[in-house]
Tab-separated table of C-alpha atoms in Angstrom:
chain	number	residue	atom	x	y	z
A	205	MET	CA	-0.280	-43.463	65.775
A	206	GLU	CA	-0.725	-40.592	63.170
A	207	LEU	CA	2.224	-39.209	61.512
A	208	THR	CA	1.869	-35.854	63.024
A	209	ASP	CA	2.312	-37.438	66.519
A	210	LEU	CA	5.336	-39.424	65.211
A	211	ARG	CA	6.848	-36.145	63.910
A	212	LYS	CA	6.460	-34.353	67.227
A	213	GLU	CA	8.049	-37.417	69.003
A	214	ASN	CA	11.083	-37.857	66.741
A	215	GLU	CA	13.144	-35.068	65.354
A	216	LEU	CA	14.794	-37.362	62.583
A	217	ILE	CA	11.396	-38.287	61.238
A	218	ASP	CA	10.198	-34.751	61.243
A	219	LEU	CA	13.237	-33.861	59.242
A	220	PHE	CA	12.699	-36.567	56.733
A	221	CYS	CA	9.102	-35.619	56.272
A	222	ASN	CA	10.048	-31.712	55.776
A	223	LEU	CA	12.282	-33.015	53.041
A	224	ALA	CA	10.024	-35.300	51.505
A	225	GLN	CA	7.188	-32.797	51.218
A	226	ILE	CA	9.356	-30.559	48.908
A	227	PRO	CA	8.967	-31.850	45.437
A	228	SER	CA	12.564	-32.138	43.799
A	229	PRO	CA	12.531	-33.854	40.433
A	230	SER	CA	15.816	-33.858	38.679
A	231	ARG	CA	17.176	-30.456	37.709
A	232	GLN	CA	14.279	-28.872	39.662
A	233	GLU	CA	15.742	-29.156	43.126
A	234	GLU	CA	16.078	-25.367	44.054
A	235	LYS	CA	13.556	-25.472	46.820
A	236	VAL	CA	14.859	-28.301	48.509
A	237	LEU	CA	18.524	-27.187	48.304
A	238	ASP	CA	17.343	-23.681	49.730
A	239	TRP	CA	15.546	-25.587	52.567
A	240	ILE	CA	18.774	-27.436	53.498
A	241	CYS	CA	20.869	-24.378	53.361
A	242	ASN	CA	18.424	-22.603	55.573
A	243	TYR	CA	18.457	-25.597	58.095
A	244	CYS	CA	22.227	-25.452	58.294
A	245	LYS	CA	22.154	-21.777	58.732
A	246	GLU	CA	19.602	-22.070	61.665
A	247	ASN	CA	21.685	-24.626	63.231
A	248	ASN	CA	25.044	-23.046	62.791
A	249	ILE	CA	26.334	-25.584	60.340
A	250	ASN	CA	28.932	-24.820	57.884
A	251	CYS	CA	27.240	-25.041	54.397
A	252	GLU	CA	28.206	-23.879	50.935
A	253	GLN	CA	27.215	-24.392	47.307
A	254	ASP	CA	29.233	-24.724	43.978
A	255	ASP	CA	28.409	-23.256	40.708
A	256	TYR	CA	26.089	-26.098	40.098
A	257	LYS	CA	24.319	-25.673	43.394
A	258	ASN	CA	25.461	-28.911	45.017
A	259	ILE	CA	25.813	-28.598	48.666
A	260	TYR	CA	28.982	-29.142	50.821
A	261	ILE	CA	28.677	-29.272	54.585
A	262	THR	CA	31.682	-29.497	56.901
A	263	ILE	CA	32.001	-30.155	60.641
A	264	PRO	CA	35.409	-29.314	61.733
A	265	ALA	CA	37.681	-31.894	63.185
A	266	THR	CA	38.144	-31.835	66.962
A	267	ASP	CA	41.221	-33.977	66.643
A	268	LYS	CA	43.351	-33.260	63.441
A	269	ALA	CA	45.443	-36.464	64.024
A	270	LYS	CA	42.351	-38.558	62.828
A	271	GLU	CA	40.826	-38.833	59.249
A	272	PRO	CA	37.639	-37.133	58.048
A	273	ILE	CA	34.892	-39.222	56.320
A	274	LEU	CA	32.358	-38.177	53.736
A	275	LEU	CA	28.567	-38.924	53.540
A	276	SER	CA	27.024	-38.378	50.189
A	277	SER	CA	23.419	-38.359	49.159
A	278	HIS	CA	21.284	-36.960	46.206
A	279	VAL	CA	18.394	-34.610	46.741
A	280	ASP	CA	16.526	-35.152	43.441
A	281	VAL	CA	13.823	-37.767	43.287
A	282	ILE	CA	11.797	-39.578	40.576
A	283	GLY	CA	8.434	-37.876	40.199
A	284	ASP	CA	7.006	-34.523	39.172
A	285	ASP	CA	6.432	-31.272	40.955
A	286	SER	CA	3.029	-32.204	42.277
A	287	PRO	CA	2.428	-31.958	46.182
A	288	VAL	CA	4.010	-34.701	48.394
A	289	ILE	CA	1.592	-35.600	51.054
A	290	PRO	CA	3.286	-38.268	53.371
A	291	TYR	CA	1.206	-40.420	55.578
A	292	LEU	CA	1.698	-43.188	58.175
A	293	ASP	CA	0.552	-46.884	57.538
A	294	GLY	CA	1.776	-48.902	60.390
A	295	ASP	CA	5.568	-48.706	60.485
A	296	LEU	CA	5.570	-47.441	56.881
A	297	ILE	CA	5.623	-43.877	55.672
A	298	LYS	CA	3.974	-43.502	52.370
A	299	ALA	CA	2.927	-40.693	50.021
A	300	LYS	CA	-0.596	-40.234	48.660
A	301	GLY	CA	-0.876	-41.125	45.139
A	302	ARG	CA	2.783	-40.512	44.111
A	303	THR	CA	6.580	-41.386	44.696
A	304	LEU	CA	7.549	-40.535	48.426
A	305	GLY	CA	11.161	-39.667	47.592
A	306	ALA	CA	12.654	-41.739	50.083
A	307	ASP	CA	15.345	-42.404	47.453
A	308	ASP	CA	17.219	-40.588	48.624
A	309	LYS	CA	15.840	-38.331	51.033
A	310	ALA	CA	16.211	-40.950	53.771
A	311	GLY	CA	19.872	-40.691	53.191
A	312	VAL	CA	19.886	-36.851	52.957
A	313	ALA	CA	17.717	-36.760	56.374
A	314	ASN	CA	20.199	-39.184	58.266
A	315	ALA	CA	23.252	-37.338	57.029
A	316	LEU	CA	21.672	-33.934	57.800
A	317	TYR	CA	20.499	-35.026	61.305
A	318	PHE	CA	23.921	-36.552	62.258
A	319	ALA	CA	25.546	-33.175	61.060
A	320	LYS	CA	23.503	-31.266	63.690
A	321	TYR	CA	24.087	-33.927	66.426
A	322	LEU	CA	27.918	-33.814	65.803
A	323	ASN	CA	27.990	-29.929	65.592
A	324	ASN	CA	26.328	-29.763	69.033
A	325	HIS	CA	28.697	-32.283	70.645
A	326	SER	CA	32.031	-30.627	70.455
A	327	GLU	CA	33.441	-33.075	73.165
A	328	ILE	CA	33.295	-35.959	70.651
A	329	SER	CA	36.970	-36.422	69.375
A	330	HIS	CA	36.978	-36.878	65.702
A	331	GLY	CA	38.785	-36.210	62.429
A	332	GLY	CA	35.928	-34.187	60.678
A	333	LEU	CA	32.698	-34.851	58.806
A	334	GLU	CA	32.090	-33.845	55.422
A	335	ILE	CA	28.651	-34.118	53.620
A	336	HIS	CA	27.889	-33.730	49.870
A	337	PHE	CA	24.405	-33.391	48.601
A	338	THR	CA	24.104	-33.654	44.805
A	339	ARG	CA	21.557	-32.694	42.307
A	340	ASP	CA	20.193	-34.806	39.320
A	341	GLU	CA	21.329	-38.260	40.235
A	342	GLU	CA	18.280	-40.065	38.911
A	343	ASP	CA	18.436	-38.757	35.457
A	344	SER	CA	21.982	-37.943	34.190
A	345	MET	CA	24.091	-37.596	37.269
A	346	THR	CA	25.205	-34.164	36.267
A	347	GLY	CA	25.361	-33.185	39.834
A	348	ILE	CA	28.194	-35.522	40.859
A	349	LYS	CA	29.732	-34.874	37.435
A	350	ASN	CA	29.990	-31.209	38.151
A	351	THR	CA	31.219	-31.656	41.698
A	352	ASP	CA	34.396	-29.798	42.808
A	353	PHE	CA	36.263	-32.548	44.353
A	354	ASN	CA	38.884	-30.309	45.489
A	355	LYS	CA	36.592	-29.216	48.146
A	356	ILE	CA	36.427	-32.682	49.617
A	357	ASN	CA	39.409	-33.962	51.821
A	358	SER	CA	37.982	-37.356	52.917
A	359	LYS	CA	39.239	-40.551	51.318
A	360	TYR	CA	36.379	-42.819	52.490
A	361	VAL	CA	33.036	-42.093	51.217
A	362	LEU	CA	29.599	-43.578	52.428
A	363	VAL	CA	27.096	-42.868	49.710
A	364	LEU	CA	23.766	-43.162	51.738
A	365	ASP	CA	21.732	-44.515	48.781
A	366	SER	CA	21.072	-48.190	49.127
A	367	ASP	CA	17.655	-49.633	49.865
A	368	ALA	CA	18.054	-51.863	52.850
A	369	LEU	CA	19.318	-51.234	56.377
A	370	GLY	CA	22.647	-52.783	56.883
A	371	GLN	CA	23.877	-53.018	53.405
A	372	CYS	CA	27.559	-52.036	52.590
A	373	LEU	CA	27.958	-52.457	49.069
A	374	ILE	CA	31.572	-52.798	47.996
A	375	ALA	CA	31.384	-52.980	44.209
A	376	GLY	CA	28.908	-51.840	41.481
A	377	ALA	CA	28.569	-52.607	37.746
A	378	SER	CA	29.493	-50.417	34.794
A	379	TYR	CA	27.034	-49.703	31.964
A	380	VAL	CA	28.707	-50.260	28.620
A	381	MET	CA	26.277	-49.399	25.510
A	382	VAL	CA	26.621	-51.742	22.447
A	383	ASP	CA	25.693	-50.639	19.222
A	384	LEU	CA	25.552	-53.421	16.545
A	385	LYS	CA	24.876	-52.414	12.905
A	386	LEU	CA	24.543	-54.587	9.914
A	387	SER	CA	24.438	-53.792	6.107
A	388	ALA	CA	23.652	-55.992	3.301
A	389	PRO	CA	23.615	-53.419	0.428
A	390	LYS	CA	22.373	-55.235	-2.620
A	391	GLY	CA	18.829	-55.728	-1.262
A	392	GLY	CA	16.241	-56.437	-3.988
A	393	HIS	CA	12.639	-57.621	-4.644
A	394	SER	CA	11.486	-60.461	-2.629
A	395	GLY	CA	10.335	-62.307	-5.641
A	396	ASN	CA	12.383	-61.376	-8.591
A	397	ASP	CA	15.706	-61.545	-6.694
A	398	ILE	CA	15.040	-64.164	-3.886
A	399	ALA	CA	17.223	-66.630	-5.567
A	400	ASP	CA	20.285	-64.634	-6.051
A	401	PRO	CA	22.817	-65.874	-3.311
A	402	THR	CA	24.562	-62.550	-3.130
A	403	ARG	CA	21.374	-60.743	-1.944
A	404	GLU	CA	21.101	-61.751	1.839
A	405	ASN	CA	18.322	-60.209	3.900
A	406	ALA	CA	19.736	-58.031	6.764
A	407	ALA	CA	16.860	-59.135	8.930
A	408	LYS	CA	17.775	-62.618	8.824
A	409	LEU	CA	21.419	-62.001	8.969
A	410	ILE	CA	21.153	-59.983	12.401
A	411	ALA	CA	18.851	-62.646	13.783
A	412	ASP	CA	21.657	-65.279	12.940
A	413	LEU	CA	24.371	-63.028	14.459
A	414	VAL	CA	22.329	-62.287	17.581
A	415	SER	CA	21.872	-65.946	18.191
A	416	ASP	CA	25.653	-66.421	18.207
A	417	MET	CA	26.053	-63.347	20.670
A	418	PRO	CA	26.159	-63.980	24.411
A	419	GLN	CA	23.145	-63.127	26.566
A	420	GLY	CA	22.284	-62.941	30.140
A	421	VAL	CA	24.744	-63.786	33.021
A	422	PHE	CA	28.440	-64.072	31.598
A	423	TYR	CA	30.157	-64.430	35.022
A	424	SER	CA	29.134	-64.696	38.724
A	425	GLU	CA	30.843	-65.295	41.994
A	426	ASN	CA	29.307	-66.783	45.148
A	427	GLY	CA	25.772	-66.539	43.547
A	428	GLN	CA	26.151	-62.852	42.619
A	429	THR	CA	26.022	-61.593	39.064
A	430	ILE	CA	29.474	-59.953	38.112
A	431	THR	CA	29.240	-59.528	34.541
A	432	SER	CA	26.253	-59.637	32.114
A	433	CYS	CA	25.044	-58.871	28.659
A	434	ASN	CA	21.468	-57.908	27.650
A	435	ILE	CA	19.976	-57.296	24.181
A	436	GLY	CA	17.881	-54.142	24.152
A	437	GLY	CA	16.188	-54.482	20.744
A	438	ILE	CA	16.520	-55.263	17.171
A	439	THR	CA	15.280	-53.318	14.274
A	440	SER	CA	15.206	-54.163	10.378
A	441	GLY	CA	12.807	-53.390	7.675
A	442	ASP	CA	9.056	-52.595	8.072
A	443	LEU	CA	6.500	-55.045	9.460
A	444	LYS	CA	3.996	-54.097	6.751
A	445	VAL	CA	6.487	-54.479	3.940
A	446	THR	CA	7.169	-58.074	2.842
A	447	ASN	CA	8.338	-57.811	-0.635
A	448	VAL	CA	11.718	-56.087	-0.055
A	449	ILE	CA	14.947	-57.866	0.876
A	450	ASN	CA	16.165	-55.636	3.745
A	451	THR	CA	19.622	-53.984	3.493
A	452	ASP	CA	19.940	-52.657	7.098
A	453	ALA	CA	19.666	-53.923	10.603
A	454	HIS	CA	20.355	-52.621	14.100
A	455	ALA	CA	20.691	-54.167	17.527
A	456	THR	CA	21.665	-52.640	20.855
A	457	TYR	CA	22.989	-54.278	24.050
A	458	SER	CA	24.105	-53.360	27.576
A	459	ILE	CA	27.067	-54.651	29.261
A	460	ARG	CA	27.102	-54.419	33.042
A	461	SER	CA	30.368	-55.586	35.125
A	462	SER	CA	32.108	-55.058	38.272
A	463	ASN	CA	35.107	-56.698	37.100
A	464	LYS	CA	37.250	-55.164	34.400
A	465	ALA	CA	38.954	-58.341	33.334
A	466	LYS	CA	35.686	-60.117	32.824
A	467	GLU	CA	34.212	-57.128	31.069
A	468	ASP	CA	37.084	-56.922	28.672
A	469	GLU	CA	36.701	-60.730	27.972
A	470	LEU	CA	32.948	-60.250	27.247
A	471	ILE	CA	33.714	-57.389	24.806
A	472	ALA	CA	36.317	-59.422	23.083
A	473	LEU	CA	33.924	-62.296	22.625
A	474	MET	CA	31.239	-60.089	21.163
A	475	GLN	CA	33.848	-58.471	18.878
A	476	SER	CA	34.998	-62.038	17.716
A	477	CYS	CA	31.376	-62.873	16.852
A	478	VAL	CA	31.273	-59.866	14.633
A	479	ASP	CA	34.684	-60.673	13.083
A	480	ASN	CA	33.770	-64.267	12.245
A	481	PHE	CA	30.448	-63.110	10.782
A	482	ASN	CA	32.323	-60.700	8.544
A	483	LYS	CA	34.594	-63.380	7.314
A	484	GLU	CA	31.647	-65.703	6.662
A	485	HIS	CA	29.838	-63.063	4.691
A	486	GLU	CA	32.536	-61.219	2.919
A	487	GLY	CA	31.326	-59.330	-0.114
A	488	ILE	CA	27.739	-59.905	0.669
A	489	ALA	CA	27.204	-58.149	4.290
A	490	LYS	CA	29.125	-56.463	6.910
A	491	ALA	CA	28.483	-55.919	10.653
A	492	GLU	CA	30.078	-53.217	12.703
A	493	ILE	CA	30.056	-53.132	16.605
A	494	THR	CA	31.125	-50.049	18.859
A	495	PHE	CA	31.263	-50.180	22.599
A	496	THR	CA	30.531	-46.824	24.647
A	497	VAL	CA	31.221	-46.588	28.241
A	498	LYS	CA	28.074	-44.770	29.822
A	499	MET	CA	29.042	-45.499	33.414
A	500	PRO	CA	32.502	-46.506	34.735
A	501	MET	CA	32.666	-49.503	36.957
A	502	PHE	CA	32.985	-49.472	40.767
A	503	GLU	CA	35.468	-52.110	41.285
A	504	LYS	CA	36.001	-53.925	44.682
A	505	ASN	CA	38.790	-52.016	46.755
A	506	GLU	CA	41.531	-54.144	48.199
A	507	ASP	CA	41.271	-52.012	51.360
A	508	GLU	CA	38.969	-53.967	53.810
A	509	TYR	CA	38.884	-51.356	56.508
A	510	ILE	CA	35.445	-49.929	55.969
A	511	PRO	CA	33.394	-53.239	55.265
A	512	ILE	CA	35.130	-54.864	58.490
A	513	LEU	CA	34.293	-51.851	60.727
A	514	PHE	CA	30.719	-51.614	59.335
A	515	GLU	CA	30.005	-55.481	59.905
A	516	THR	CA	31.259	-55.291	63.365
A	517	VAL	CA	29.391	-52.248	64.292
A	518	ALA	CA	26.254	-53.430	62.661
A	519	LYS	CA	26.323	-56.680	64.546
A	520	LYS	CA	27.081	-54.766	67.843
A	521	ILE	CA	23.885	-52.822	67.606
A	522	GLY	CA	21.646	-55.747	66.362
A	523	VAL	CA	21.696	-54.934	62.521
A	524	THR	CA	22.145	-57.803	60.022
A	525	PRO	CA	25.038	-56.568	57.857
A	526	GLU	CA	25.083	-57.460	54.077
A	527	ILE	CA	28.544	-56.859	52.594
A	528	SER	CA	28.057	-57.665	48.928
A	529	SER	CA	28.146	-56.131	45.413
A	530	PHE	CA	25.261	-54.781	43.296
A	531	HIS	CA	24.696	-55.130	39.630
A	532	ALA	CA	23.832	-51.416	38.745
A	533	GLY	CA	24.987	-48.019	38.906
A	534	ALA	CA	25.247	-45.227	41.639
A	535	GLU	CA	27.385	-42.076	42.466
A	536	THR	CA	29.865	-44.658	43.921
A	537	HIS	CA	30.926	-45.284	40.461
A	538	ILE	CA	32.042	-41.545	39.978
A	539	TYR	CA	33.854	-41.313	43.159
A	540	ALA	CA	35.631	-44.529	42.657
A	541	ASN	CA	37.337	-42.964	39.577
A	542	ARG	CA	38.182	-39.489	41.039
A	543	THR	CA	40.486	-38.202	43.679
A	544	ASN	CA	40.103	-35.716	46.668
A	545	ALA	CA	41.813	-32.423	47.451
A	546	LYS	CA	44.907	-34.406	48.648
A	547	GLY	CA	45.266	-36.392	45.481
A	548	GLU	CA	44.037	-39.655	47.134
A	549	LYS	CA	41.775	-41.950	45.110
A	550	PHE	CA	38.396	-42.158	46.871
A	551	SER	CA	37.311	-45.440	48.372
A	552	PRO	CA	33.468	-45.316	48.229
A	553	TYR	CA	30.694	-47.647	49.509
A	554	LEU	CA	27.031	-47.810	48.975
A	555	ILE	CA	25.271	-47.716	52.574
A	556	GLY	CA	21.808	-48.568	53.583
A	557	LEU	CA	20.496	-46.695	56.612
A	558	ALA	CA	16.884	-47.439	55.975
A	559	THR	CA	14.609	-49.837	54.169
A	560	VAL	CA	13.034	-48.300	51.083
A	561	CYS	CA	10.686	-50.406	48.942
A	562	ASN	CA	9.166	-49.992	45.605
A	563	MET	CA	11.456	-47.177	44.638
A	564	HIS	CA	10.499	-44.871	41.815
A	565	SER	CA	6.819	-45.872	41.920
A	566	ALA	CA	3.622	-44.636	43.651
A	567	ARG	CA	3.846	-47.507	45.986
A	568	GLU	CA	7.318	-46.449	47.318
A	569	TYR	CA	7.556	-46.561	51.295
A	570	VAL	CA	10.160	-46.314	53.946
A	571	ASP	CA	10.197	-48.154	57.233
A	572	TYR	CA	10.496	-45.404	59.718
A	573	LYS	CA	11.958	-47.719	62.523
A	574	THR	CA	14.856	-48.597	60.128
A	575	MET	CA	15.664	-45.059	59.453
A	576	ILE	CA	15.822	-44.547	63.260
A	577	LYS	CA	18.010	-47.549	63.515
A	578	GLY	CA	20.075	-46.242	60.661
A	579	GLN	CA	20.883	-43.109	62.500
A	580	GLU	CA	22.141	-45.274	65.534
A	581	LEU	CA	24.149	-47.349	62.914
A	582	LEU	CA	25.757	-44.116	61.433
A	583	ARG	CA	26.563	-42.643	64.935
A	584	GLU	CA	28.250	-45.891	66.087
A	585	PHE	CA	30.156	-46.387	63.003
A	586	PHE	CA	31.412	-42.827	63.153
A	587	LEU	CA	32.483	-43.083	66.795
A	588	ALA	CA	34.291	-46.426	66.045
A	589	HIS	CA	36.014	-45.015	63.053
A	590	ASN	CA	37.338	-42.164	65.331
A	591	LYS	CA	38.490	-44.394	68.234
């Protein structure tokens, strides 16, 4: 089958391809945002934008006694503004010579298609559907950070940005940037001053300190990494200059954790390593370490309602559910630390409605049959939520 034939046969796939064909690198999403707004206008779907051009779609409740739910996806993709030409390879949709943008236009397409379906079926009893499409998730998450959360009434948020059909990810790791600086101010000549015990080399000292620092998995549960520490790099001196006793050194780390207590424990351990170093080298060298939160963690919610319902519905329609955590960041992390228009703390989940492989590369593809099955999963989940 050719992709043109599949698009004629299936409206969801045609919708996805229309979205994918519009290049939308981070902070250059105007054309795809305009396309979505026009699609909503043509289908009589309520749609508005905030000052940052994020999109808010609402399908009003037919039963106000029930609770609304929010679907969230981002419209930007990894890649440039060159043409996107999708084609079909078996069950896989790919793009010629570049990223396809199924991350996250598979999520956008599923949400938008479901909005049209629900809008056309007023006989369905439900508490309302909200959809939020954000900009610039891939680069700096400025879209979600500029979201007007007072426009959102839902407590439960399904972020449709996971990469495998059937995933319901209930926790995600923070990202803490660690900056380690070391100074051994005396320095000197590598020949004349090498015997002076007060002239330590900063390059050697930071190597010793780094060897005492934690590296790799710090804590895991049920085979899943919960807290980790990774060194990014070390710098000191000049590789071409060997006759100087180096005075400064620098190392960076990243900490990722979806458990605050374990993150705090890891930070305390790293600080302890630095404190012990400073005691041992007092008057000769000094190390300083700083911890900067770049991404707040998305901790597991004690409310089990969504994962249990998702697992039940997935099994019912023949999809294998995966209820787990992930060791990275997503927009779930921002939602988890904000409140809605009612002052309720959001309960977000990262949901997979399609299987997308090789994200962010020219070999990216989406299995179109999983996208169709994902629409069925979304529909059945929404109906079950509104029983």
